[in-house]
mmCIF file with all atom_site columns, C-alpha atoms in Angstrom:
data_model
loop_
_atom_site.group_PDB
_atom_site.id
_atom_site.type_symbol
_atom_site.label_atom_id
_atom_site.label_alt_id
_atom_site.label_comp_id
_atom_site.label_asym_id
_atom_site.label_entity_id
_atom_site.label_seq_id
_atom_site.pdbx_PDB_ins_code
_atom_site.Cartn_x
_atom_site.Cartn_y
_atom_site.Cartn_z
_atom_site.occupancy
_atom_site.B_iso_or_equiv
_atom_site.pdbx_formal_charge
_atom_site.auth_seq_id
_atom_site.auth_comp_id
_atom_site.auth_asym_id
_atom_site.auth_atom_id
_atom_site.pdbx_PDB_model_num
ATOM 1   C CA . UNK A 1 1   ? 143.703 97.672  203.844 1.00 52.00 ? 1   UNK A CA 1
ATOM 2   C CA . UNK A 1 2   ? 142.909 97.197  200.590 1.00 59.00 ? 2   UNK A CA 1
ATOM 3   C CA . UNK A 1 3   ? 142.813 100.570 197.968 1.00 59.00 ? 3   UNK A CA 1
ATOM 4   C CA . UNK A 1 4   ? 139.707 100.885 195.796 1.00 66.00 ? 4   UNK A CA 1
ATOM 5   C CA . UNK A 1 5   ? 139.797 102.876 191.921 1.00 64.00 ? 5   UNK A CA 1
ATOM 6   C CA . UNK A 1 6   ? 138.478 105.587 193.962 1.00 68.00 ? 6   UNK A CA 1
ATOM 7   C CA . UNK A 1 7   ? 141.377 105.694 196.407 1.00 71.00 ? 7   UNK A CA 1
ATOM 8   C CA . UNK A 1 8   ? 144.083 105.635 193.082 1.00 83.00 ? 8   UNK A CA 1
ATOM 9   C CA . UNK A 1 9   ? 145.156 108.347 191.226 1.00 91.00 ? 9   UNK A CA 1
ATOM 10  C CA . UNK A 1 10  ? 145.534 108.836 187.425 1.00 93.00 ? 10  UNK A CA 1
ATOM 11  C CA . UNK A 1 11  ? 147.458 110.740 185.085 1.00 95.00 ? 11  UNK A CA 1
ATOM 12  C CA . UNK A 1 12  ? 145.220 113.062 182.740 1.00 95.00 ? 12  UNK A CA 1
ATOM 13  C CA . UNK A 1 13  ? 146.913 110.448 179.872 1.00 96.00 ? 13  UNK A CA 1
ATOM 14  C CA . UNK A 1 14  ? 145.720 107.608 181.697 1.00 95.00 ? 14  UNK A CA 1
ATOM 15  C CA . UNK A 1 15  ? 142.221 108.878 181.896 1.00 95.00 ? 15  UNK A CA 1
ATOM 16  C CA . UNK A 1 16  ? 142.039 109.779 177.946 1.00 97.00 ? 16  UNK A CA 1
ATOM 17  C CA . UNK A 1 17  ? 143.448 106.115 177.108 1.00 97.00 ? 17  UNK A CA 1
ATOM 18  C CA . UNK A 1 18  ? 141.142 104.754 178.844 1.00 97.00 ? 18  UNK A CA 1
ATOM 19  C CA . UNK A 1 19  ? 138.186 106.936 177.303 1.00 97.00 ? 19  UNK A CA 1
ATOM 20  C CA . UNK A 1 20  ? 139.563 105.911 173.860 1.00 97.00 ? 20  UNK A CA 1
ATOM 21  C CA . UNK A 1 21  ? 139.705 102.481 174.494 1.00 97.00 ? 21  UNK A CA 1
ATOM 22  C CA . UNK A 1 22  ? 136.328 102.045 175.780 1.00 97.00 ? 22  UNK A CA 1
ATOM 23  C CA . UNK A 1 23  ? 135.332 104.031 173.018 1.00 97.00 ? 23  UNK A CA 1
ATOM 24  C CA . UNK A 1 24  ? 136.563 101.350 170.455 1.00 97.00 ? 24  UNK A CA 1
ATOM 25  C CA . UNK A 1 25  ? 135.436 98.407  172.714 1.00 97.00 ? 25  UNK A CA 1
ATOM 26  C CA . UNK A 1 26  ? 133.057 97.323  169.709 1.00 97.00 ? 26  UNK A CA 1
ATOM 27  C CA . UNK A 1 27  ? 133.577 96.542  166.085 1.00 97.00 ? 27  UNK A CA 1
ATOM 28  C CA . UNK A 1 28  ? 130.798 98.814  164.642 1.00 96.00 ? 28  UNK A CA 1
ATOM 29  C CA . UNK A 1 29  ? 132.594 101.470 166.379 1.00 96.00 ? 29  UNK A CA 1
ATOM 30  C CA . UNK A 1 30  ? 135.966 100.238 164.549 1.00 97.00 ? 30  UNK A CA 1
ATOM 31  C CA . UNK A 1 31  ? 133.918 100.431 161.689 1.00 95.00 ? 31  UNK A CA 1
ATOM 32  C CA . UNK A 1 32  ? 132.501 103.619 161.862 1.00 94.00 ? 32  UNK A CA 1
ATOM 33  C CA . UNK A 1 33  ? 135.557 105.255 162.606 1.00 95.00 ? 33  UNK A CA 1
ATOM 34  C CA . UNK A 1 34  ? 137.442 103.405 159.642 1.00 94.00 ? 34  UNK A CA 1
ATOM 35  C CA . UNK A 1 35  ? 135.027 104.810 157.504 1.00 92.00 ? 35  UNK A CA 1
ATOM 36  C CA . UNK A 1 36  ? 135.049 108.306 158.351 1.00 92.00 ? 36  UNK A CA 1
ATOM 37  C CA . UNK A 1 37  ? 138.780 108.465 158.414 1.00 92.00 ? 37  UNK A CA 1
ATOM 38  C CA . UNK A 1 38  ? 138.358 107.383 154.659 1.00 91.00 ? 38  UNK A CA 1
ATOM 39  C CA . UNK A 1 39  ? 136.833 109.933 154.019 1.00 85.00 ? 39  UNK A CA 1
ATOM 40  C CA . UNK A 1 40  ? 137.797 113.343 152.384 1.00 75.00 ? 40  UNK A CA 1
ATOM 41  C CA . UNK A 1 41  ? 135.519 115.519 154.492 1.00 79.00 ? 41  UNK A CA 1
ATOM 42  C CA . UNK A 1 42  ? 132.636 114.946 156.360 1.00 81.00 ? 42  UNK A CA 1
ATOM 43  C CA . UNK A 1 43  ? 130.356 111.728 156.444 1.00 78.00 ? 43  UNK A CA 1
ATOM 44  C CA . UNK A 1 44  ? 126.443 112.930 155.712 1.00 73.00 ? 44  UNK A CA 1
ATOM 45  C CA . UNK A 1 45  ? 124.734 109.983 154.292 1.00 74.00 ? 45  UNK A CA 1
ATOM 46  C CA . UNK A 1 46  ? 122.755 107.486 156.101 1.00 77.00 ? 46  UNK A CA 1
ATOM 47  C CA . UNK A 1 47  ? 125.246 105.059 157.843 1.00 83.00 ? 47  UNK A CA 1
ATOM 48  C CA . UNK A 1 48  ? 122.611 102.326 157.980 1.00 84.00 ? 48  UNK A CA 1
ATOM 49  C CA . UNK A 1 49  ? 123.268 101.709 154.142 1.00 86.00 ? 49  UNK A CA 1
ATOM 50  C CA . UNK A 1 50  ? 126.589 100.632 154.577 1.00 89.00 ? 50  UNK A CA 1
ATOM 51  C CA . UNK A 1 51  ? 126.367 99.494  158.214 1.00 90.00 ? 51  UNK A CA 1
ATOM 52  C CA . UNK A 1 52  ? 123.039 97.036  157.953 1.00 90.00 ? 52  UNK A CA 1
ATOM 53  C CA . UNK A 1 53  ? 122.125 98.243  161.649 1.00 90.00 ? 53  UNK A CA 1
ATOM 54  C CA . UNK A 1 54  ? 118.726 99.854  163.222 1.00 89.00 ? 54  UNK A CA 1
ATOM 55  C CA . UNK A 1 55  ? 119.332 103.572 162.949 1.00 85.00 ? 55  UNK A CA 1
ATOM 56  C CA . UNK A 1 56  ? 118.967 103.597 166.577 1.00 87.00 ? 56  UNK A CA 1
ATOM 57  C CA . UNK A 1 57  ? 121.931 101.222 167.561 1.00 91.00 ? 57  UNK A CA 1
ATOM 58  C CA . UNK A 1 58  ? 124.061 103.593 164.831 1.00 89.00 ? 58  UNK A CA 1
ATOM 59  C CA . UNK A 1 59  ? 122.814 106.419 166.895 1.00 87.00 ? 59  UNK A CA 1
ATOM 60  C CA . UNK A 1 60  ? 124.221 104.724 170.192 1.00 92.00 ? 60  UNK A CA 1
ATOM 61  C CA . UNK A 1 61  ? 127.453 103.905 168.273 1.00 93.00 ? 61  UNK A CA 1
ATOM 62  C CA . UNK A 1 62  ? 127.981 107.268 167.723 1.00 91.00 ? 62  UNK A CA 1
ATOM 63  C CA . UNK A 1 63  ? 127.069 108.966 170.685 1.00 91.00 ? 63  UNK A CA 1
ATOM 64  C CA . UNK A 1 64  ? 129.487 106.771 172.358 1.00 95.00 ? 64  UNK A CA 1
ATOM 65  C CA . UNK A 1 65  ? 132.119 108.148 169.782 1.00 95.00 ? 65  UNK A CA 1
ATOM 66  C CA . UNK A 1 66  ? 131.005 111.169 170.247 1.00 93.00 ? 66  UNK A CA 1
ATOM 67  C CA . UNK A 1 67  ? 131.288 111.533 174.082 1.00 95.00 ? 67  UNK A CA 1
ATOM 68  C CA . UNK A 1 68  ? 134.483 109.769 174.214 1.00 97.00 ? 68  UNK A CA 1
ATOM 69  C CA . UNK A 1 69  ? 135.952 113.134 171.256 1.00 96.00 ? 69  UNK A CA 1
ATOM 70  C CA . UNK A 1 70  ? 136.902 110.789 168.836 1.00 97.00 ? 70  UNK A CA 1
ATOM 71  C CA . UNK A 1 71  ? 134.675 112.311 166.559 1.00 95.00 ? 71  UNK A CA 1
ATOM 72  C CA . UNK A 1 72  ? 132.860 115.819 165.570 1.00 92.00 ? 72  UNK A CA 1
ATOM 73  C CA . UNK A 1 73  ? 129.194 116.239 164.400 1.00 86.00 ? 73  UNK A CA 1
ATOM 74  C CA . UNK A 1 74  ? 126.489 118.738 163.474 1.00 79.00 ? 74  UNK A CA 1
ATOM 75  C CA . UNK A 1 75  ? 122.720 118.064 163.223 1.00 70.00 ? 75  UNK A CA 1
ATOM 76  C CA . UNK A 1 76  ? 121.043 120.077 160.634 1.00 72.00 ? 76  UNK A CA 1
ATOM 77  C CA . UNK A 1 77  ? 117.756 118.285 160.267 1.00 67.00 ? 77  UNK A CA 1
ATOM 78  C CA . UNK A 1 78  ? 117.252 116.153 158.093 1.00 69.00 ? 78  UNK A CA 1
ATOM 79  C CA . UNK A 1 79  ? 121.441 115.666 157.988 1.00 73.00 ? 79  UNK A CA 1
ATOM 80  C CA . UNK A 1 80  ? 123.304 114.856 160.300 1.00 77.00 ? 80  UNK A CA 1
ATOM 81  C CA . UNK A 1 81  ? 127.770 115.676 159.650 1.00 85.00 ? 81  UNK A CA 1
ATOM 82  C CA . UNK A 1 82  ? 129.949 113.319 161.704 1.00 89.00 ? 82  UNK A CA 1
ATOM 83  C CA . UNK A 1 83  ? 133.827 113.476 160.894 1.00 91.00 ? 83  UNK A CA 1
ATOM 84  C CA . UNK A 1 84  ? 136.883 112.727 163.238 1.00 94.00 ? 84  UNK A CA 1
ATOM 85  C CA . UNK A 1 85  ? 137.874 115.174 165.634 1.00 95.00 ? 85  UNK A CA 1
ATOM 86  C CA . UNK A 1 86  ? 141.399 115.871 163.870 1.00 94.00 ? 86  UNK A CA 1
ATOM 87  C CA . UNK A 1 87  ? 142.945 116.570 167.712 1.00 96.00 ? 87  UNK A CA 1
ATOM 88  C CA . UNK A 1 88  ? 141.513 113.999 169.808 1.00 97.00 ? 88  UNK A CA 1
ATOM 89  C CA . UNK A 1 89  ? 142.015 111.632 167.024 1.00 96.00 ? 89  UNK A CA 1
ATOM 90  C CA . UNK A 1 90  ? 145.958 112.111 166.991 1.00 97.00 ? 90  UNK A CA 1
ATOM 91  C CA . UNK A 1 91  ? 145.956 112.425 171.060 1.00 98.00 ? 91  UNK A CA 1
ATOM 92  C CA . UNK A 1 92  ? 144.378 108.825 170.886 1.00 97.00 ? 92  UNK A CA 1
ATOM 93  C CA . UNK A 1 93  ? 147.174 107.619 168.044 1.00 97.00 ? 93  UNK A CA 1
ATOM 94  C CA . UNK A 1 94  ? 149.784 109.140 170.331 1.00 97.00 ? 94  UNK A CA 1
ATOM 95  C CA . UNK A 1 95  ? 148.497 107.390 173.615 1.00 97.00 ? 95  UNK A CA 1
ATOM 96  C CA . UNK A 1 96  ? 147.824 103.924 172.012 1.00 96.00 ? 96  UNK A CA 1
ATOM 97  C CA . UNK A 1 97  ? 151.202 104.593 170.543 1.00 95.00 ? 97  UNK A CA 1
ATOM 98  C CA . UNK A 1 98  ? 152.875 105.111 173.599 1.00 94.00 ? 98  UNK A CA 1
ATOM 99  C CA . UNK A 1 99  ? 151.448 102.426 174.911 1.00 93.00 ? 99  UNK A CA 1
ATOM 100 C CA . UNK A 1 100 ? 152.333 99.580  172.861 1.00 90.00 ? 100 UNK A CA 1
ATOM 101 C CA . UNK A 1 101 ? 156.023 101.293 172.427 1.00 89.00 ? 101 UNK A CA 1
ATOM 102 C CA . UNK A 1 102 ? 157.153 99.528  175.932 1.00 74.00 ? 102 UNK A CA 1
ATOM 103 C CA . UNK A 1 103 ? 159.930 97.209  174.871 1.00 68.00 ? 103 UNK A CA 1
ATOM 104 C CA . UNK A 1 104 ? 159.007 93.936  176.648 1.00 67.00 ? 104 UNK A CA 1
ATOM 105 C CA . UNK A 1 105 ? 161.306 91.207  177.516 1.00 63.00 ? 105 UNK A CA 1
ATOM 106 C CA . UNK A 1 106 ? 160.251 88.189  175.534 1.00 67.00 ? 106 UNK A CA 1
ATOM 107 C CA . UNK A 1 107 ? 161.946 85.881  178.240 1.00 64.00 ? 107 UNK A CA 1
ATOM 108 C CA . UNK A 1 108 ? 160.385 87.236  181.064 1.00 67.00 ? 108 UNK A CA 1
ATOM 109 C CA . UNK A 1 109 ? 156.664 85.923  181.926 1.00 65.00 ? 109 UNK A CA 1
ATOM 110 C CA . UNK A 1 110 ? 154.620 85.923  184.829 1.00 62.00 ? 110 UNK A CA 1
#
């Protein structure tokens, strides 16, 4: 018989990787990130002046960020704060880390 995703199990690290790495799936994402961890404290300018986007595909971009913890935010109309979530931003380093840490035998291929 053969096992579905719903019949496997995951580890709680597992789970969070894969959160993260949907969560950077696209390059505006990558971008918006890059930008706010440039920046001293929290991002409250219109993004769509240095990412030429529709404010509404921003908005997506950063709800995805958002739901996924890799970043923090406050709406205070008419602003709107978004900055990294400092803890879920070095759980995600650590993961990715730990991932690509596996030594891998160069001579060995499928």
């Amino acid at each position: 018989m053969k096992r579905t995703a719903a019949d496997i199990s995951y580890t709680e690290d597992e789970q969070d990787l894969a959160l993260f790495a949907k969560a950077l799936s696209h390059p505006v994402r990558v971008q918006i990130l890059k930008l706010l961890s440039n920046q001293p404290c929290c991002f409250t300018g219109e993004l769509t002046s240095i990412i030429p986007m529709a404010q509404s595909t921003i908005s997506q971009h950063l709800k995805a960020l958002l739901e996924a913890g890799l970043i923090q935010g406050e709406i205070n109309p008419p602003r709107v704060k978004y900055c990294l979530n400092p803890q879920n931003w070095q759980r995600a380093a650590t993961l990715f880390e730990a991932l690509f840490a596996h030594e891998r035998d160069e001579d060995r291929c499928c």
